[in-house]
Amino acid sequence: MDGGFFSGVVEPIRFGGLHSPDPLTYKVYEPDRLVLGKRMEEHLRIGVCLWHSFAWDGRDMFGIGTLDRPWLDAGRDPMDAAREKMAVAFEFIEKLGVPYYCFHDRDVAPEGASFAEFRSNMDALTEDALGYQERTGARLLWGTANLFTHPRYQAGAATNPDPEVFAYAAAQVRMMLDVTQRLGGTNYVLWGGREGYDTLLNTDLRREGAQLARFLHLVAEHKHRIGFEGTLLIEPKPMEPTKHQYDYDSATVHGFLVRNGLEGEYKLNIEANHATLAGHSFHHEVAYAIANGILGSIDANRGDPQNGWDTDQFPNSVDDLALPLYEILRGGGLTTGGFNFDAKLRRQSSDRDDLFHAHIGGIDALAQGLLAAAAMIEDGRLAELKGARYAGWDGPLGSEILGGSASLADLADRVEAGGIDPRPRSGRQEYLESLVNQQVWAVRSNGAAAREG
Ligand code: XLS
Ligand code: NI
Ligand code: NI
């Protein structure tokens, strides 16, 4: 495996332990380490995304590319360049030693001059990907269609005022459902990048809502027709690139699914930075999805607290990751989903090794968050205190209310007769916050948690 594009990394990244001086080792992530009886690798199901890491050259709206991505150079033969990109991506995944990857159609296949050409390029590259999967053991966490980059999608895909654009989007999604199935993908993602509006002056909200629901029905029907067994996921985001996106947050998407008879067909792919853009915490979005049975997968990244856009930085805060991971563990863990690094380097991080440092740091932060979450579960006090807070609802009065045997008047009569006189009880927030910190800190300083290589 030596040589290659990332010649500075000659073998797969290994666990080095907390005190390893080698930056190209995992400090905490140990794939085989058992946490609550399950391997770390199976808890986290880490994925590498091909768009930020291999299909983006570091450009921003003020400057051209800064990153060393020779396959993106103008003037290259598109298929040669695509093949080189895929080879390097799999070299990276193999050297990083993680089980999954994710991509959009356009990330791997040149669009060519017609849809037929796009399809045939995609077919050829899917064959290549199958070969790489077999050779490296990497698997597809999810596939998706890019329905936002090309100018035809400037006014949305399914929600476009032009039905021909809807049809074009259908063609891309059919292609990618098929490709995802061929590659054994365990999920298929729909991110409504431009399903929203820039101004209400030109937007018919009623029509666009109906179009979006129709599209989601068609996708679900097709999934069943071809027998794709993966999970369909919608990725909420409140804005950017549009001023307002319809799939605003977990609760909005959930309401849309229920309203349109789509419940049961879709789950959510929750992205940390999208949560913060929506004015929520990542913890909130994950907890909402779990409470409503729609958590599918995670796009791991973080925003910048001072910048109001999707900065897509690599996650690095154990404090921010421990609570979402606690919810996930309490909810029974990820099933078909995983943690996909939808995160990009800063454009000054221009050494080839920087992509490794970014992923290693993010993976270790997740692994440490997992240990802290497991410690909270083993300690048990958080769950116990939450349960005790609602104990009344498991008693006779709570059961009567929820079971429907007590009417509004029955309840009112009992209060008037003096039989019900509730007293406020402390919510104990600061105490609970201290319990969380205690577990996070314990895992940091405890020798058993911070193992040596
Ligand atoms: C953009 C989204 C995108 C999706 C996949 O903000 O996060 O990268 O994850 O289309
Ligand atoms: Ni994402
Ligand atoms: Ni994003």
PDB file of N, CA, C and O and ligand atoms in Angstrom, residues 51-52 104 142 189 191 235-237 269-272 274 298-301 310 312 340-343, ligand 2:
ATOM      1  N   TRP A  51     -17.237  14.335  -1.621  1.00  0.00           N
ATOM      2  CA  TRP A  51     -17.341  15.684  -2.201  1.00  0.00           C
ATOM      3  C   TRP A  51     -16.355  16.670  -1.603  1.00  0.00           C
ATOM      4  O   TRP A  51     -15.501  17.212  -2.329  1.00  0.00           O
ATOM      5  N   HIS A  52     -16.410  16.873  -0.282  1.00  0.00           N
ATOM      6  CA  HIS A  52     -15.504  17.868   0.299  1.00  0.00           C
ATOM      7  C   HIS A  52     -14.048  17.434   0.171  1.00  0.00           C
ATOM      8  O   HIS A  52     -13.167  18.252  -0.018  1.00  0.00           O
ATOM      9  N   HIS A 104     -22.117  11.758  -4.091  1.00  0.00           N
ATOM     10  CA  HIS A 104     -23.149  12.175  -5.043  1.00  0.00           C
ATOM     11  C   HIS A 104     -22.729  11.675  -6.421  1.00  0.00           C
ATOM     12  O   HIS A 104     -21.527  11.538  -6.697  1.00  0.00           O
ATOM     13  N   TRP A 142     -24.008   5.616   2.018  1.00  0.00           N
ATOM     14  CA  TRP A 142     -25.130   6.117   1.224  1.00  0.00           C
ATOM     15  C   TRP A 142     -24.690   6.775  -0.069  1.00  0.00           C
ATOM     16  O   TRP A 142     -23.589   7.273  -0.193  1.00  0.00           O
ATOM     17  N   VAL A 189     -29.720   9.070   0.394  1.00  0.00           N
ATOM     18  CA  VAL A 189     -30.013  10.386   1.000  1.00  0.00           C
ATOM     19  C   VAL A 189     -30.604  11.363  -0.008  1.00  0.00           C
ATOM     20  O   VAL A 189     -30.188  11.412  -1.168  1.00  0.00           O
ATOM     21  N   TRP A 191     -30.977  15.360   0.009  1.00  0.00           N
ATOM     22  CA  TRP A 191     -30.820  16.679   0.634  1.00  0.00           C
ATOM     23  C   TRP A 191     -31.428  17.692  -0.329  1.00  0.00           C
ATOM     24  O   TRP A 191     -30.998  17.792  -1.479  1.00  0.00           O
ATOM     25  N   GLU A 235     -32.277  14.883   4.523  1.00  0.00           N
ATOM     26  CA  GLU A 235     -31.326  15.637   5.348  1.00  0.00           C
ATOM     27  C   GLU A 235     -31.847  17.052   5.565  1.00  0.00           C
ATOM     28  O   GLU A 235     -31.865  17.858   4.637  1.00  0.00           O
ATOM     29  N   PRO A 236     -32.293  17.380   6.765  1.00  0.00           N
ATOM     30  CA  PRO A 236     -32.811  18.734   7.001  1.00  0.00           C
ATOM     31  C   PRO A 236     -31.712  19.796   6.958  1.00  0.00           C
ATOM     32  O   PRO A 236     -30.567  19.540   7.332  1.00  0.00           O
ATOM     33  N   LYS A 237     -32.094  20.961   6.491  1.00  0.00           N
ATOM     34  CA  LYS A 237     -31.222  22.144   6.540  1.00  0.00           C
ATOM     35  C   LYS A 237     -32.127  23.354   6.365  1.00  0.00           C
ATOM     36  O   LYS A 237     -32.997  23.331   5.504  1.00  0.00           O
ATOM     37  N   ASN A 269     -31.278  12.142   7.962  1.00  0.00           N
ATOM     38  CA  ASN A 269     -29.827  12.236   8.052  1.00  0.00           C
ATOM     39  C   ASN A 269     -29.532  13.585   8.686  1.00  0.00           C
ATOM     40  O   ASN A 269     -29.734  14.628   8.065  1.00  0.00           O
ATOM     41  N   ILE A 270     -29.109  13.564   9.931  1.00  0.00           N
ATOM     42  CA  ILE A 270     -28.966  14.811  10.689  1.00  0.00           C
ATOM     43  C   ILE A 270     -27.531  15.311  10.652  1.00  0.00           C
ATOM     44  O   ILE A 270     -26.600  14.569  10.965  1.00  0.00           O
ATOM     45  N   GLU A 271     -27.382  16.564  10.257  1.00  0.00           N
ATOM     46  CA  GLU A 271     -26.044  17.159  10.197  1.00  0.00           C
ATOM     47  C   GLU A 271     -25.882  18.189  11.309  1.00  0.00           C
ATOM     48  O   GLU A 271     -26.724  19.075  11.474  1.00  0.00           O
ATOM     49  N   ALA A 272     -24.786  18.075  12.029  1.00  0.00           N
ATOM     50  CA  ALA A 272     -24.565  18.946  13.197  1.00  0.00           C
ATOM     51  C   ALA A 272     -24.643  20.427  12.828  1.00  0.00           C
ATOM     52  O   ALA A 272     -25.342  21.210  13.467  1.00  0.00           O
ATOM     53  N   HIS A 274     -26.090  21.841  10.333  1.00  0.00           N
ATOM     54  CA  HIS A 274     -27.433  22.248   9.904  1.00  0.00           C
ATOM     55  C   HIS A 274     -28.327  22.496  11.117  1.00  0.00           C
ATOM     56  O   HIS A 274     -29.193  23.368  11.096  1.00  0.00           O
ATOM     57  N   ILE A 298     -26.008  10.178  10.471  1.00  0.00           N
ATOM     58  CA  ILE A 298     -25.468  11.465  10.929  1.00  0.00           C
ATOM     59  C   ILE A 298     -24.436  11.986   9.930  1.00  0.00           C
ATOM     60  O   ILE A 298     -23.595  11.227   9.447  1.00  0.00           O
ATOM     61  N   ASP A 299     -24.514  13.286   9.631  1.00  0.00           N
ATOM     62  CA  ASP A 299     -23.417  13.963   8.944  1.00  0.00           C
ATOM     63  C   ASP A 299     -22.614  14.692  10.007  1.00  0.00           C
ATOM     64  O   ASP A 299     -23.080  15.672  10.603  1.00  0.00           O
ATOM     65  N   ALA A 300     -21.434  14.171  10.271  1.00  0.00           N
ATOM     66  CA  ALA A 300     -20.614  14.702  11.355  1.00  0.00           C
ATOM     67  C   ALA A 300     -19.828  15.913  10.866  1.00  0.00           C
ATOM     68  O   ALA A 300     -19.107  15.833   9.864  1.00  0.00           O
ATOM     69  N   ASN A 301     -19.990  17.015  11.550  1.00  0.00           N
ATOM     70  CA  ASN A 301     -19.176  18.209  11.315  1.00  0.00           C
ATOM     71  C   ASN A 301     -19.464  19.187  12.437  1.00  0.00           C
ATOM     72  O   ASN A 301     -20.091  18.835  13.433  1.00  0.00           O
ATOM     73  N   ASP A 310     -22.752  27.333   6.758  1.00  0.00           N
ATOM     74  CA  ASP A 310     -22.376  25.931   6.904  1.00  0.00           C
ATOM     75  C   ASP A 310     -20.857  25.827   6.719  1.00  0.00           C
ATOM     76  O   ASP A 310     -20.384  25.547   5.622  1.00  0.00           O
ATOM     77  N   ASP A 312     -18.908  23.633   7.858  1.00  0.00           N
ATOM     78  CA  ASP A 312     -18.533  22.238   7.630  1.00  0.00           C
ATOM     79  C   ASP A 312     -17.148  21.888   8.154  1.00  0.00           C
ATOM     80  O   ASP A 312     -16.363  21.225   7.480  1.00  0.00           O
ATOM     81  N   ASN A 340     -21.021   9.986   8.879  1.00  0.00           N
ATOM     82  CA  ASN A 340     -20.333  10.380   7.653  1.00  0.00           C
ATOM     83  C   ASN A 340     -19.674  11.736   7.881  1.00  0.00           C
ATOM     84  O   ASN A 340     -20.343  12.681   8.303  1.00  0.00           O
ATOM     85  N   PHE A 341     -18.383  11.834   7.575  1.00  0.00           N
ATOM     86  CA  PHE A 341     -17.699  13.116   7.737  1.00  0.00           C
ATOM     87  C   PHE A 341     -18.029  14.064   6.598  1.00  0.00           C
ATOM     88  O   PHE A 341     -17.301  14.154   5.631  1.00  0.00           O
ATOM     89  N   ASP A 342     -19.168  14.760   6.745  1.00  0.00           N
ATOM     90  CA  ASP A 342     -19.527  15.807   5.783  1.00  0.00           C
ATOM     91  C   ASP A 342     -18.822  17.077   6.258  1.00  0.00           C
ATOM     92  O   ASP A 342     -19.437  18.030   6.735  1.00  0.00           O
ATOM     93  N   ALA A 343     -17.510  17.049   6.150  1.00  0.00           N
ATOM     94  CA  ALA A 343     -16.673  18.098   6.726  1.00  0.00           C
ATOM     95  C   ALA A 343     -15.547  18.402   5.754  1.00  0.00           C
ATOM     96  O   ALA A 343     -15.073  17.511   5.048  1.00  0.00           O
TER      97      ALA A 343
HETATM   98 NI    NI B   2     -24.675  16.879   4.743  1.00  0.00          NI
END
